[in-house]
Tab-separated table of C-alpha atoms in Angstrom:
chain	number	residue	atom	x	y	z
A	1	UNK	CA	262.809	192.873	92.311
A	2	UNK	CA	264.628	189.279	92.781
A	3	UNK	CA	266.786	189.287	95.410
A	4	UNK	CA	270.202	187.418	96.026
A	5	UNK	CA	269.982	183.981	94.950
A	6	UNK	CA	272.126	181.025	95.710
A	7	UNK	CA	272.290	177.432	95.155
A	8	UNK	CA	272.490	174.980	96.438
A	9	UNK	CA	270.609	175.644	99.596
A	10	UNK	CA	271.905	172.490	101.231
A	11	UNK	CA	274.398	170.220	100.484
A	12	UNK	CA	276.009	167.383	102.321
A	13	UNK	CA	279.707	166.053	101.222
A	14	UNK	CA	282.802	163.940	103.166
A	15	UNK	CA	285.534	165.291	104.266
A	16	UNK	CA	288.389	165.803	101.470
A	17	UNK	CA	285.850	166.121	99.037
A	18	UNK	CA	285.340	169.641	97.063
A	19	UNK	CA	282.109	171.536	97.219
A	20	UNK	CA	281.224	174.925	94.844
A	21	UNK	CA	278.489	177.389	95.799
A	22	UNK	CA	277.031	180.034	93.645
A	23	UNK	CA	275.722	183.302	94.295
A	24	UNK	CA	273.755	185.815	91.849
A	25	UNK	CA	273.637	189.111	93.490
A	26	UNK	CA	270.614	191.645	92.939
A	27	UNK	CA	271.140	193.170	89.296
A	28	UNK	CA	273.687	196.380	89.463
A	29	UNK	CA	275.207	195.631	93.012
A	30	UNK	CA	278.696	196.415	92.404
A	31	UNK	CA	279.704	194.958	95.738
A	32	UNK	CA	279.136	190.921	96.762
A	33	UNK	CA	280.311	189.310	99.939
A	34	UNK	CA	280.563	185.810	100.763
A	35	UNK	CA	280.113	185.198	104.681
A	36	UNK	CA	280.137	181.895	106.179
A	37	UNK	CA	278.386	181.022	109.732
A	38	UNK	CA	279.096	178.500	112.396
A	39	UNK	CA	275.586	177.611	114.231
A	40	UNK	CA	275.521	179.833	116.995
A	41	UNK	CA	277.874	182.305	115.759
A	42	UNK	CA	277.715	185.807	113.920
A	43	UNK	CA	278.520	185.452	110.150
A	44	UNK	CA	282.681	185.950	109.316
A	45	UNK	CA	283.334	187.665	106.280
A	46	UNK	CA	285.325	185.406	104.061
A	47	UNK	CA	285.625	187.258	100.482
A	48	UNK	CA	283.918	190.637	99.535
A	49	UNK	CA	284.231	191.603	95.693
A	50	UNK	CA	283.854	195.189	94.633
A	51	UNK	CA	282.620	194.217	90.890
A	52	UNK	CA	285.368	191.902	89.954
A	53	UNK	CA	288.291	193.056	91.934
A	54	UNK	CA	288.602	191.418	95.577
A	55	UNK	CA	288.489	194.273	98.442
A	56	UNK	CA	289.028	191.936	101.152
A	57	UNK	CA	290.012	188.867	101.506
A	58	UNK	CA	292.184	188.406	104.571
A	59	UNK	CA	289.992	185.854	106.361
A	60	UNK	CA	289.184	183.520	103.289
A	61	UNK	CA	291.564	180.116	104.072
A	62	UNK	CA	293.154	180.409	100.572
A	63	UNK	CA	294.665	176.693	101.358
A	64	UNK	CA	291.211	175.281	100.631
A	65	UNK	CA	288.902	177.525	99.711
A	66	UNK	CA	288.833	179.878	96.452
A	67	UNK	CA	286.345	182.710	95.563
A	68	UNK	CA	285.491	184.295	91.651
A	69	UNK	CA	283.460	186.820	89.930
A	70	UNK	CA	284.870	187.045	86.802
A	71	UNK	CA	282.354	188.973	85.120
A	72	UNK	CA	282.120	190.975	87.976
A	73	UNK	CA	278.266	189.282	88.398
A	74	UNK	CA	277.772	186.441	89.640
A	75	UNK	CA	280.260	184.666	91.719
A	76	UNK	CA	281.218	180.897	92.918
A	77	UNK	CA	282.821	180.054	96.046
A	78	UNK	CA	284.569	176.769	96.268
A	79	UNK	CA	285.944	174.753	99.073
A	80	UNK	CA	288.594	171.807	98.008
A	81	UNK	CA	289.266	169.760	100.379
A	82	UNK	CA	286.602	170.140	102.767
A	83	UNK	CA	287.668	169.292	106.688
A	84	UNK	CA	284.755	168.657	109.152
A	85	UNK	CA	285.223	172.322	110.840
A	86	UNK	CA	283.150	173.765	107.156
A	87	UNK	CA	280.501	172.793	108.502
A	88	UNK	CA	278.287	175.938	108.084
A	89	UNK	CA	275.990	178.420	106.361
A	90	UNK	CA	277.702	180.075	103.616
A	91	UNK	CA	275.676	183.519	102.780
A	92	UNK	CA	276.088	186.187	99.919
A	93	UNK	CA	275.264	188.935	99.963
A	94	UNK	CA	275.210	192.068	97.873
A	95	UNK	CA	274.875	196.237	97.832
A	96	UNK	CA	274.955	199.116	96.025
A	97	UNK	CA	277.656	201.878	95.963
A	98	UNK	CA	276.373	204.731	97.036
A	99	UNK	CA	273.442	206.384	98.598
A	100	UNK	CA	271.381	202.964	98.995
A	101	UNK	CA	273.877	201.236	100.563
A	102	UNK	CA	271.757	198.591	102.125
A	103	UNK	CA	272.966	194.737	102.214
A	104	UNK	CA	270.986	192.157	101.210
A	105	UNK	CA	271.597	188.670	101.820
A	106	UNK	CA	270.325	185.131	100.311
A	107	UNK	CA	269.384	182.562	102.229
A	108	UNK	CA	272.265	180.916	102.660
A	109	UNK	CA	273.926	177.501	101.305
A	110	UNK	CA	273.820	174.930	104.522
A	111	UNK	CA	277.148	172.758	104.295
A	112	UNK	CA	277.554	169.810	106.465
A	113	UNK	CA	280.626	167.704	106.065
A	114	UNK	CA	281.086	164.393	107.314
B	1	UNK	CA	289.025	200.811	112.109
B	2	UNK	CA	285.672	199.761	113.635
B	3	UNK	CA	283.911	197.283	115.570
B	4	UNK	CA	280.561	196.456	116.989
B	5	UNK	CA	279.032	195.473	120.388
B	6	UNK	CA	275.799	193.765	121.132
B	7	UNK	CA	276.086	193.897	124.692
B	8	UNK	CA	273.462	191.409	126.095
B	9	UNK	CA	273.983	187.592	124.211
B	10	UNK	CA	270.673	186.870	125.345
B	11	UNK	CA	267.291	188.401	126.254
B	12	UNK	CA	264.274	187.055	127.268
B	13	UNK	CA	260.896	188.939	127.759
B	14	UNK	CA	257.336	188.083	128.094
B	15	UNK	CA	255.042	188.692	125.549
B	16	UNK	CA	253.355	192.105	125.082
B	17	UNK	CA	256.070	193.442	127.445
B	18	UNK	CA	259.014	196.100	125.376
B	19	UNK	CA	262.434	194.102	123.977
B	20	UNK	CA	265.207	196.463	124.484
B	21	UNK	CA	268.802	194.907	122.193
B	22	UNK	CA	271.332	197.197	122.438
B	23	UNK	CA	274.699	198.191	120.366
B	24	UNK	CA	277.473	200.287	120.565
B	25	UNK	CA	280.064	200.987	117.886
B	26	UNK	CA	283.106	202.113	116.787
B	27	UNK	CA	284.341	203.719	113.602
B	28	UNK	CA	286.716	206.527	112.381
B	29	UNK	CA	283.829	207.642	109.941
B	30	UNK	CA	280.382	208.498	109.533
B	31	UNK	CA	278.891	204.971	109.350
B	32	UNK	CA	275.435	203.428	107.873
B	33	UNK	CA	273.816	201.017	110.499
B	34	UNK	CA	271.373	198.326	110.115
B	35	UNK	CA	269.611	195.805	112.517
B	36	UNK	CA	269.061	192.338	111.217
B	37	UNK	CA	267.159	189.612	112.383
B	38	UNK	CA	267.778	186.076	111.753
B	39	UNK	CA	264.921	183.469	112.226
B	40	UNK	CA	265.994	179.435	112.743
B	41	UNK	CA	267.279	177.772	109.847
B	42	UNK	CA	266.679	181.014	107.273
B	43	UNK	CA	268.983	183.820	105.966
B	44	UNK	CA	269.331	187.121	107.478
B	45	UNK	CA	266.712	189.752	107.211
B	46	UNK	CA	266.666	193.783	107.104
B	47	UNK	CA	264.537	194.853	109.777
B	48	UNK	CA	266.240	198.703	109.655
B	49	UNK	CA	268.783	200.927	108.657
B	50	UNK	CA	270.023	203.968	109.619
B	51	UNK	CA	271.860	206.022	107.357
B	52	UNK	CA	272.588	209.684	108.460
B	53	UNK	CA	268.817	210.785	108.015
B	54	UNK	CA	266.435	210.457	110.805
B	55	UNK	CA	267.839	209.704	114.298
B	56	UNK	CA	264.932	207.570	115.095
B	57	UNK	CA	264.545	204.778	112.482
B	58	UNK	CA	261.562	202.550	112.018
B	59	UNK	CA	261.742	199.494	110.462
B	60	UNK	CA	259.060	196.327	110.177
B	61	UNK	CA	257.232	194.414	112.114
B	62	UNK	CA	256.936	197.292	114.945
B	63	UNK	CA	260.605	197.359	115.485
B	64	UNK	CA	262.710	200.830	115.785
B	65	UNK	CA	265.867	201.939	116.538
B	66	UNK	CA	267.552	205.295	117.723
B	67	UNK	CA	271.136	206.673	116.688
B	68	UNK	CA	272.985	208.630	119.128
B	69	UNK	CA	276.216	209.964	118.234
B	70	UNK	CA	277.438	211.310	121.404
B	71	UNK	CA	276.951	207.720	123.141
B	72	UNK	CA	277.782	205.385	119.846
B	73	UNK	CA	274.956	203.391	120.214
B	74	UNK	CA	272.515	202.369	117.892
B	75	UNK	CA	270.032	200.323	120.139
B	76	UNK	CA	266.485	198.234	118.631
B	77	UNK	CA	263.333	198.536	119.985
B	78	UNK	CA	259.904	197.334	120.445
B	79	UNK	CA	256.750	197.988	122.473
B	80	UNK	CA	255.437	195.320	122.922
B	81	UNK	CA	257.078	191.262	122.068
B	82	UNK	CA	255.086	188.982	120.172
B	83	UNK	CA	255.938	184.967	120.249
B	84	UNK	CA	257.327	185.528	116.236
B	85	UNK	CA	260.280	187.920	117.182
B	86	UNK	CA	262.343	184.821	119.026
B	87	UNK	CA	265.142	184.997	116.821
B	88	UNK	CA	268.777	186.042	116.673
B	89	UNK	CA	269.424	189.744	115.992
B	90	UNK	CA	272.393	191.227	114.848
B	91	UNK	CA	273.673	194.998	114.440
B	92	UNK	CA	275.990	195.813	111.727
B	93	UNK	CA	277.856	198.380	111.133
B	94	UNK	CA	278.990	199.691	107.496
B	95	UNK	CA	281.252	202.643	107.388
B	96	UNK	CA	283.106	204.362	104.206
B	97	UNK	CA	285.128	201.663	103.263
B	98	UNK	CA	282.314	199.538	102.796
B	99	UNK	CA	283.853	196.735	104.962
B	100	UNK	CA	280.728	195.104	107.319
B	101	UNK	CA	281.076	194.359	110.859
B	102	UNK	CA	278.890	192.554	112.611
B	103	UNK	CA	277.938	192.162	116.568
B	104	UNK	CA	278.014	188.636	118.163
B	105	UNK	CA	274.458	188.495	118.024
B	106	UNK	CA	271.621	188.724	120.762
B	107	UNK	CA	269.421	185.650	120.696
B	108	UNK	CA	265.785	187.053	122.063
B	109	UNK	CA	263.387	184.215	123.815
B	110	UNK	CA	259.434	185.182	124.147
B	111	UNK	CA	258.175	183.545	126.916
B	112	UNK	CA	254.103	183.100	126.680
């Protein structure tokens, strides 16, 4: 079974420029998260989706960055314009409703703004 | 509402001698709870979950966890520490509403 996939893994950009990750959750996860962590830090949930309806998204900086899953698949997370504090890993991950509930995660997009 | 605590940000142990991470929790509802371990520069993997089955829960690479209710905790485990497991760990918890929290992390050095 393929697991979450995202791209790109790393990208490096200035600051004010715009950067868009993407995110293709295991097949038939209903729910996808976008979490983005600071090195040395636990990951902070910016966005979760539950198919393409947003749940939560009370910590996503809606000045800058925006978050989509139209389909209710896979989703992109953009950032526009990017200040020197994104600097981070920006993970998805995704789950199940129901009795498997476990969340999987990709391996993250790296972000380093300059 | 709920929350998580790791409550040791760092532990260091020899190796071959037991790791002992440990998390508390808080939620209004009967939550799932995982362990996760996250390795330099990768992503974050499963290493167990606990889900309202088996008190004792083991997960890979020798690692296993026990829920008790009556205390809230939910603390990770292993006999014996091999040089591979330096790595951050964190415990998660995800209750009903499906909304994650994670703990700050515990960063785990193996000293030779």
């Amino acid at each position: 079974e393929a697991g979450v996939a995202q791209s790109p893994r790393y990208k490096i950009i200035e600051k004010r420029q715009s950067v868009a990750f993407w995110c293709n959750p295991i097949s038939g996860h209903a729910t996808l998260y976008w979490y983005q962590q600071i090195l040395g830090q636990g990951p902070k949930l910016l966005i979760q989706f539950q198919n393409n309806g947003v749940v939560d998204d009370s910590q996503l900086p809606k000045d800058r960055f925006s978050a989509e899953r139209l389909k209710g698949v896979d989703s992109t997370l953009k950032i526009q314009p990017a200040k020197l504090e994104d600097s981070a890993v920006y993970l998805c991950a995704s789950s199940l409703v129901g009795d498997d509930n476990t969340i999987y995660f990709g391996e993250g997009s790296w972000l380093t703004v300059v | 509402a709920q929350s998580v605590t790791q409550l040791d940000s760092h532990v260091s142990v020899s190796e071959g001698t037991p790791v002992l991470l440990r998390c508390n929790y808080s939620s209004s509802y009967s939550p799932s709870l995982f362990w996760y371990v996250q390795h330099p520069n990768k992503g974050l993997q499963l290493l167990l979950k606990y889900t309202s089955a088996a008190t004792l829960v083991k997960g890979i690479n020798g690692f296993e966890a026990e829920f008790k209710k009556s205390e809230t905790s939910f603390h990770l485990t292993k006999p014996s520490a091999h040089m591979s497991d330096a790595a951050e760990y964190f415990c998660v918890v995800l209750p009903d509403d499906y909304k994650l929290s994670f703990g700050a992390g515990t960063t785990v050095t193996v000293r030779a």
